[in-house]
Coordinates of C-alpha atoms and ligand atoms in Angstrom, one line a residue:
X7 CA -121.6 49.0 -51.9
X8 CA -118.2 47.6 -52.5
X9 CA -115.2 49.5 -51.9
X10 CA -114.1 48.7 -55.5
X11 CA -116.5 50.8 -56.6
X12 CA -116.4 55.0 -56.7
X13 CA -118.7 56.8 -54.4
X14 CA -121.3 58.5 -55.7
X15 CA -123.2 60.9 -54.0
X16 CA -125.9 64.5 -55.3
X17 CA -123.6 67.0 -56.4
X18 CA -126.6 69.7 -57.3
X19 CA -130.2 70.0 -56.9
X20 CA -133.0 71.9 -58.9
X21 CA -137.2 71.5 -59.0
X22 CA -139.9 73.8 -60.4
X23 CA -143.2 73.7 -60.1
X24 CA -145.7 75.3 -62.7
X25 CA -147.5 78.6 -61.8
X26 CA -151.6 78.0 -61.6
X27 CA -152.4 76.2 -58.2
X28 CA -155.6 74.6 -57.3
X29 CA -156.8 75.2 -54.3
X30 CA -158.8 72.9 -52.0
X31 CA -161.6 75.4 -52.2
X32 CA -161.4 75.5 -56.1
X33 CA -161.7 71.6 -56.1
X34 CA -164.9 72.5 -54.0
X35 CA -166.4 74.6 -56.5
X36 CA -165.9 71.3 -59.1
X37 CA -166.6 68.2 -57.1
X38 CA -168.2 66.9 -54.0
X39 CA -166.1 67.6 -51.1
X40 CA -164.8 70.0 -48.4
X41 CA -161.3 71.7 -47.6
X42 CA -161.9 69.6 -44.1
X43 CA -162.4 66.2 -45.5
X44 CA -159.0 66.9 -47.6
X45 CA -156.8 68.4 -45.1
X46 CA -158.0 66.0 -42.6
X47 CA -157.4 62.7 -45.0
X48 CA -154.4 63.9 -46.6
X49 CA -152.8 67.2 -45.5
X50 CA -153.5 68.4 -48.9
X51 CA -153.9 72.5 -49.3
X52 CA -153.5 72.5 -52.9
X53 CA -151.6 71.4 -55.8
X54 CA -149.9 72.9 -58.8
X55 CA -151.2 72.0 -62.5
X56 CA -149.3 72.7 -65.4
X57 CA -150.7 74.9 -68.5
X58 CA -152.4 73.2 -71.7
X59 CA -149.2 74.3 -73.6
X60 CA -146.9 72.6 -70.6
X61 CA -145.9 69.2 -70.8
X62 CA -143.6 66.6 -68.5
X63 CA -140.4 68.1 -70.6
X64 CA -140.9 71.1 -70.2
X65 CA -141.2 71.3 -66.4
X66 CA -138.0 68.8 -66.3
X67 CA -135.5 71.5 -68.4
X68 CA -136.2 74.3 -65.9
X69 CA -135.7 71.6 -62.8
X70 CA -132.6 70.0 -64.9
X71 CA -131.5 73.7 -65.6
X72 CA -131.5 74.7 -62.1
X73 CA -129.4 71.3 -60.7
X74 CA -126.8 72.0 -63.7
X75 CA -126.2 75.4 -62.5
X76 CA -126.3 74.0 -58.8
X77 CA -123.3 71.9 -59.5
X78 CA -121.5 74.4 -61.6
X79 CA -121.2 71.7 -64.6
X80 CA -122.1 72.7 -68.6
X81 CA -125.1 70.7 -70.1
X82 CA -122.4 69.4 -72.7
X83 CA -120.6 67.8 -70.2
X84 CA -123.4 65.3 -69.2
X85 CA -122.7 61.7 -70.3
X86 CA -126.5 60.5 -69.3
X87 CA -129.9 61.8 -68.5
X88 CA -132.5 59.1 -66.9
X89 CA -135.6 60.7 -66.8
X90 CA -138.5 59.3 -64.5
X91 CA -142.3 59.7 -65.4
X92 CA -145.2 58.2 -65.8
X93 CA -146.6 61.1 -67.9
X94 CA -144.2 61.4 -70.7
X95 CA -145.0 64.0 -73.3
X96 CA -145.4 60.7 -75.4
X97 CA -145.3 56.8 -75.8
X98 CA -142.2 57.7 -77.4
X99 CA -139.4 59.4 -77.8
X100 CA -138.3 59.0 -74.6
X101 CA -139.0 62.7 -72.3
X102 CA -134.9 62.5 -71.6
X103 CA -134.5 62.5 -75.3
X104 CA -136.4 66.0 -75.2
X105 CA -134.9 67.6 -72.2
X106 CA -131.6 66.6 -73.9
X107 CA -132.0 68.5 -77.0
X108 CA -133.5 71.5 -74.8
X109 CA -130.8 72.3 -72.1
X110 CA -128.2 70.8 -75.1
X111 CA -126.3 68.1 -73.7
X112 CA -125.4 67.3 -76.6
X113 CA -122.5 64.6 -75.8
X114 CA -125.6 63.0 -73.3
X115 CA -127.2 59.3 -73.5
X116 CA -130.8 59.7 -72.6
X117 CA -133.9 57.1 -71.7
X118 CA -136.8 57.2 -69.5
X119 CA -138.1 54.7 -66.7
X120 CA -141.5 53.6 -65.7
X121 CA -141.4 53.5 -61.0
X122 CA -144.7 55.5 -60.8
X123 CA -144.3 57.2 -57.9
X124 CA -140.9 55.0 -57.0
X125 CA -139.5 56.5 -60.0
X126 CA -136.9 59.1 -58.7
X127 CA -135.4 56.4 -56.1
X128 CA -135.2 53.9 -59.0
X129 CA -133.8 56.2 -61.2
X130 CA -131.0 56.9 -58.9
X131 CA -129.9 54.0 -57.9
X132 CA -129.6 53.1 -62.0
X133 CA -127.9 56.5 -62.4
X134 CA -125.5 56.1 -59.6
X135 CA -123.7 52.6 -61.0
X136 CA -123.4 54.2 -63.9
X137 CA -120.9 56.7 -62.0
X138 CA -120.1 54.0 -59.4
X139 CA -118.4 51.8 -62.4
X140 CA -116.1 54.6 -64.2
X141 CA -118.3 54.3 -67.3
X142 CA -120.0 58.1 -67.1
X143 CA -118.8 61.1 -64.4
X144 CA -121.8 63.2 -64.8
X145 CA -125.3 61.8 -65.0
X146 CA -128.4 64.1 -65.0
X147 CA -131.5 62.9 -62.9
X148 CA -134.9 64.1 -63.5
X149 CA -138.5 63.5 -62.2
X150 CA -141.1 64.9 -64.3
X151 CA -144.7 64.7 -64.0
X152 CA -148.2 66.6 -65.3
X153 CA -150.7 64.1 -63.2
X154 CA -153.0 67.0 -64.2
X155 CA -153.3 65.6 -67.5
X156 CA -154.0 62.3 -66.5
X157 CA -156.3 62.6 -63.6
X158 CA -160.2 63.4 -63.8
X159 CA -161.3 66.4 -62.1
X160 CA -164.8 64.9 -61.5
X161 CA -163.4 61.6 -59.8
X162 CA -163.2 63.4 -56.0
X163 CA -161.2 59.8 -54.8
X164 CA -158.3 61.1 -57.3
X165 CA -158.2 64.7 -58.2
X166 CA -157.8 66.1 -54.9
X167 CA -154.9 64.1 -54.3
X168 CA -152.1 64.7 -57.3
X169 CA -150.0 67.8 -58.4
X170 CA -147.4 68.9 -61.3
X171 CA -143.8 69.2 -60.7
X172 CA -140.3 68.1 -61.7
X173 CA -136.8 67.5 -59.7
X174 CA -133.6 67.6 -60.7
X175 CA -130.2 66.2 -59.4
X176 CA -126.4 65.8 -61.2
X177 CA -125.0 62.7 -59.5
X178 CA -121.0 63.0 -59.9
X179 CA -118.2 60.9 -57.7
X180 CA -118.0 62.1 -54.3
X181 CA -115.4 61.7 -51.3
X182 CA -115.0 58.5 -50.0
X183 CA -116.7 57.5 -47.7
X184 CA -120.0 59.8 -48.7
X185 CA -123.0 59.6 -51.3
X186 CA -124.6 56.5 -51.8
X187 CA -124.6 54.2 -48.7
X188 CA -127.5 51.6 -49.4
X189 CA -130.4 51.1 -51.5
X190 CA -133.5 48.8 -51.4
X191 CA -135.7 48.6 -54.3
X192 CA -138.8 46.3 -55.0
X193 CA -141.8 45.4 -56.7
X194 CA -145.6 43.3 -56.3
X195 CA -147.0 43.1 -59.9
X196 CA -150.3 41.4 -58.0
X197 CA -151.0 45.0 -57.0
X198 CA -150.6 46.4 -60.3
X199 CA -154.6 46.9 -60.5
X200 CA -154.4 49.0 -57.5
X201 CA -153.2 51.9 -58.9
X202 CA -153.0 52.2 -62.8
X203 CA -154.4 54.0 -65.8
X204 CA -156.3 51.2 -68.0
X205 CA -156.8 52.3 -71.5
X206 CA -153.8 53.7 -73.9
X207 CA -151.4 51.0 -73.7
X208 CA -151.4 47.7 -76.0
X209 CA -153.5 46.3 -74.0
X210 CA -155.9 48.5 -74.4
X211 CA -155.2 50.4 -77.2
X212 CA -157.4 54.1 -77.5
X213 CA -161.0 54.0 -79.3
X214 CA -163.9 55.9 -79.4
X215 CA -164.8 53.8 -76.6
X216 CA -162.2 54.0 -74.1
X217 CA -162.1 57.9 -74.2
X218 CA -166.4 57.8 -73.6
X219 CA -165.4 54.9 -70.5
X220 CA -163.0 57.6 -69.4
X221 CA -160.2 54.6 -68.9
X222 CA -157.0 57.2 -70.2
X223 CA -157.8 58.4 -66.0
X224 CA -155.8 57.2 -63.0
X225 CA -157.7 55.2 -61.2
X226 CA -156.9 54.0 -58.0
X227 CA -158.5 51.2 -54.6
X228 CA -157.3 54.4 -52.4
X229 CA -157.6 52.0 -49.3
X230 CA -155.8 49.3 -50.2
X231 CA -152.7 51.6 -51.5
X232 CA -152.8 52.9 -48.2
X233 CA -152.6 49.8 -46.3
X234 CA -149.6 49.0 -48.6
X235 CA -147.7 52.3 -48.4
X236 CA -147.7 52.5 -44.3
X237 CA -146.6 48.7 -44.5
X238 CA -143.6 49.7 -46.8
X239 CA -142.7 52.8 -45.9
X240 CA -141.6 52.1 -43.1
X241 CA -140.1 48.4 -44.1
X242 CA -138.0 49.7 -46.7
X243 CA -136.3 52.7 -44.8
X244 CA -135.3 50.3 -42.3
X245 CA -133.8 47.4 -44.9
X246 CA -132.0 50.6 -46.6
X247 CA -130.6 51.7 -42.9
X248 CA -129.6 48.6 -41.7
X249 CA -127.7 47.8 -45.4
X250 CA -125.9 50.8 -44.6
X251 CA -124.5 49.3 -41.4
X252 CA -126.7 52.2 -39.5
X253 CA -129.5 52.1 -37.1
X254 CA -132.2 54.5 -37.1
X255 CA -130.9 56.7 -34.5
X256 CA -128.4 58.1 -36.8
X257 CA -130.5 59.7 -39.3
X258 CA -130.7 62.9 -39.4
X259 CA -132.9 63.7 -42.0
X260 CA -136.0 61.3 -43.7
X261 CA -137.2 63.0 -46.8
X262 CA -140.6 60.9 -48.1
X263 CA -143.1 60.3 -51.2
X264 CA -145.4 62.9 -50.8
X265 CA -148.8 60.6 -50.7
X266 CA -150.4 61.4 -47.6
X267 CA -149.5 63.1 -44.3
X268 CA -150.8 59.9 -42.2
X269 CA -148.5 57.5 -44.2
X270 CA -146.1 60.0 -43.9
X271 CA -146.6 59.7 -39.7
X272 CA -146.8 56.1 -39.8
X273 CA -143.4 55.8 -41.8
X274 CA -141.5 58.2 -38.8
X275 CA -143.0 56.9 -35.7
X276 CA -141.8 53.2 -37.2
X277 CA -138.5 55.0 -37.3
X278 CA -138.7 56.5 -34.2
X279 CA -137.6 60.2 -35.6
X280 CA -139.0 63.4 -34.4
X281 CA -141.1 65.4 -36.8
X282 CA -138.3 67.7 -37.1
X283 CA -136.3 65.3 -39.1
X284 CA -138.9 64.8 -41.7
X285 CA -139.4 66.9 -44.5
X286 CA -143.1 67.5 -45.5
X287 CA -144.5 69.8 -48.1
X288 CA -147.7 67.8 -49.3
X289 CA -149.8 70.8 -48.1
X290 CA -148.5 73.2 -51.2
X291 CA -148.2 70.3 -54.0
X292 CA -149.8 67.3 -53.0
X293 CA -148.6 64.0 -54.6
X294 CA -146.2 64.8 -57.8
X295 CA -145.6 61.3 -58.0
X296 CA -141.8 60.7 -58.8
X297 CA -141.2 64.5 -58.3
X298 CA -142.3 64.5 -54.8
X299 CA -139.3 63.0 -53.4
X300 CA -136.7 65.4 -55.7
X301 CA -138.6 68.5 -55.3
X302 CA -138.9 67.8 -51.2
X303 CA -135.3 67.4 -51.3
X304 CA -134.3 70.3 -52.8
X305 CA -136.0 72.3 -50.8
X306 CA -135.0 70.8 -47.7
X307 CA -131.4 70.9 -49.0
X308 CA -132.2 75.0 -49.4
X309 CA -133.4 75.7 -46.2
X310 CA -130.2 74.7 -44.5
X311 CA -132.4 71.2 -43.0
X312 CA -129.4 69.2 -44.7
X313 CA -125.9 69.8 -44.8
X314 CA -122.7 68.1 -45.4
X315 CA -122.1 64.9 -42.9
X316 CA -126.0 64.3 -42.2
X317 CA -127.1 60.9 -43.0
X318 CA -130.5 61.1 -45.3
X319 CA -133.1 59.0 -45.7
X320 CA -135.2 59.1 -49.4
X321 CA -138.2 56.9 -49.4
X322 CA -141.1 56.3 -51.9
X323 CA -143.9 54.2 -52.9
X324 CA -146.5 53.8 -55.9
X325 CA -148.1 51.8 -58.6
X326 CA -146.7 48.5 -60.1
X327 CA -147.2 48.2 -57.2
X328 CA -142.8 49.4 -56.6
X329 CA -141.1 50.9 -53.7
X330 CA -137.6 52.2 -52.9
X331 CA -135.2 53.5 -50.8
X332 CA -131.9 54.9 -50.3
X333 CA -129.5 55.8 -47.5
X334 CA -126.8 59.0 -48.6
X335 CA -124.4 60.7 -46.5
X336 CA -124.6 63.8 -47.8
X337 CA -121.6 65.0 -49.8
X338 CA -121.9 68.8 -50.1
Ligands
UT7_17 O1 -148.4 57.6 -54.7 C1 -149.4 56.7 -54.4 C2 -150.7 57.3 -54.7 N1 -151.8 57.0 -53.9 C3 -151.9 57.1 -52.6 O2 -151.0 57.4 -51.8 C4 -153.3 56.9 -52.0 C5 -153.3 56.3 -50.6 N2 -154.6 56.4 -50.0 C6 -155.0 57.5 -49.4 O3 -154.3 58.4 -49.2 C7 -156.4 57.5 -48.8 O4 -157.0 56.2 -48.9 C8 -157.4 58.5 -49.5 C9 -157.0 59.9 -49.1 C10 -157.4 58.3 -51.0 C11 -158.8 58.3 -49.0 O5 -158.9 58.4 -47.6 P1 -159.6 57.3 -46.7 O6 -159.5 57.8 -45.3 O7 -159.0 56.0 -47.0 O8 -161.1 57.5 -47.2 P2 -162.1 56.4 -47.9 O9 -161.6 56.1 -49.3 O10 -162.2 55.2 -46.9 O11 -163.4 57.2 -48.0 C12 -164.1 57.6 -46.8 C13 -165.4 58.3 -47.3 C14 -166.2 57.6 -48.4 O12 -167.5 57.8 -48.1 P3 -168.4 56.7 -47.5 O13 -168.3 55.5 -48.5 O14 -167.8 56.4 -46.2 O15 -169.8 57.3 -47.4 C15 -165.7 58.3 -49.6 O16 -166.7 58.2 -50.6 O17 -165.0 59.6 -47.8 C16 -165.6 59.7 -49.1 N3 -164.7 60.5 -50.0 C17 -164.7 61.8 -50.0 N4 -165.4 62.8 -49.3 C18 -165.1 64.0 -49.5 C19 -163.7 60.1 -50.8 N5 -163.1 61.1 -51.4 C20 -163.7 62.2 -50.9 C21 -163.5 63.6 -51.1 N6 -164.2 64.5 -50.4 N7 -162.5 64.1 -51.9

């Protein structure tokens, strides 16, 4: 970044999770599979999924709430809230527009943005030149997601893998010389068929016929997004380290999309770090998409894993095909 611009660094943290959880062994009671094959596969345990009344908004406020109070600031005195998602409680308004009215920022510019399961990492490097310029001091992150709305529970290559969640963080101007270090971002639209949900959009508006082909589902070539994430992973960590003038000896904490605890693997050992600088919690939530990343930080941020001076590592992946990543010295 250049020195003309302010540091920006996470100034408070919040996530929530809804209440039911789904356990492997209450998948097995609905599709064909095995609590082995899963935990095996993915690390997977089980997953949260939000109530019928419960939508993406609603899980953001109580994250959003929770990062507020973390860095002691009023909801009036946010100037933006970016919201990432890919299950917005609707086409439009934007989900930011909701949580806005709800936790009352009422003096608070609000929009939504479409990373998939990038979307957190995207939406703070967006956020953070917003504070990195002067224009706004006090910008609100949140990942929200319900992928149990969007998922069918009788596809066993999807259901088993995704969870509900939301994480928050206030971005504010830090000390020099902490924050924000790096940030590489990117995108393959040629994989966009791996990963997607087909019917809903203008392309495929919904009929009669799209609910009966059950196209309003994720679907998903599970291999190939695996031979992409463990390519990337890895690849964009590195860029994001190396852009920060570091190597990858000095991070001291790598917190990762939640996906899959092999990609997971592959993405450390091509950072050389010891599992005890890695952050996993895949086993109690599975993939929240642009949660996963937000609510894994928060709690590694909670349990003391990551303190003030330790250089972090946030990395994702997901459809468009996008990926991200970001290198912070951590400000608090
Ligand atoms: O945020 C990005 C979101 N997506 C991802 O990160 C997905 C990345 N991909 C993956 O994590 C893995 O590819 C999966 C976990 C989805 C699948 O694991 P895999 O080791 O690639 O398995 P596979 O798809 O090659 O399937 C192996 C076998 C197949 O049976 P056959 O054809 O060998 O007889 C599947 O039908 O396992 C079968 N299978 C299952 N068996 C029991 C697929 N899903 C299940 C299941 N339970 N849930």
């Amino acid at each position: 970044m250049e020195s003309a611009l302010r540091p920006v660094g996470i100034t408070g943290l919040g996530s929530w999770v809804p209440e039911e959880t789904v356990s492997n062994f209450d998948l097995m009671k609905m599709i064909d599979t095995t609590d082995e094959w899963i935990v095996t596969r993915t690390g997977i345990s089980e997953r949260r999924k939000a109530s019928e009344q419960e939508a993406a908004s609603d899980l953001g406020v109580q994250a959003a709430q929770k990062a507020l109070e973390d860095a002691g600031l009023k909801a009036e005195e946010l100037d933006l809230i970016l919201v990432a998602t890919i299950t917005p409680d609707m086409f439009f308004p934007a989900t930011a527009c909701l949580i806005q009215h709800e936790i009352g920022a009422v003096n608070a510019a609000a929009f939504d943005l479409s990373a998939a399961c990038s979307g957190f990492i995207y939406a703070l490097a967006v956020g953070s030149q917003f504070v990195a310029t002067g224009m706004y001091r006090n910008v609100l992150v949140v990942a929200a997601e319900t992928l149990s709305k969007i998922v069918d529970w009788r596809d066993r290559n999807t259901c088993i893998l995704f969870g509900d969640g939301a994480g928050a963080v206030v971005l504010q101007p830090v000390e020099e010389g902490y924050g924000f270090l790096a940030f590489d971002l990117g995108s393959d639209g040629a994989g966009a068929d791996l990963l997607k949900v087909p019917a809903g959009g203008s392309r495929k508006p919904a009929t009669l016929e799209t609910v009966r082909n059950n196209e309003h589902y994720i679907t998903m070539n599970g291999n190939e997004v695996f031979k992409f994430a463990v390519k990337i992973m890895g690849e964009t960590s590195l860029k994001s380290i190396r852009c920060a003038g570091l190597s990858p000896e000095a991070v001291d904490y790598f917190v990762p999309h939640q996906a899959n605890n092999r990609i997971i693997d592959a993405a450390a050992k091509r950072l050389n770090l010891s599992a005890d600088k890695v952050y996993v919690n895949l086993d109690k939530y599975g993939n929240m998409s642009s949660a996963s990343v937000p609510v894994a930080l928060d709690e590694a941020v909670r349990k003391g894993f990551i303190k003030k001076e330790h250089i972090v590592v946030l990395v994702g992946f997901g459809a468009g095909l996008t990926w991200g990543s970001c290198v912070l010295k951590w400000a608090k």
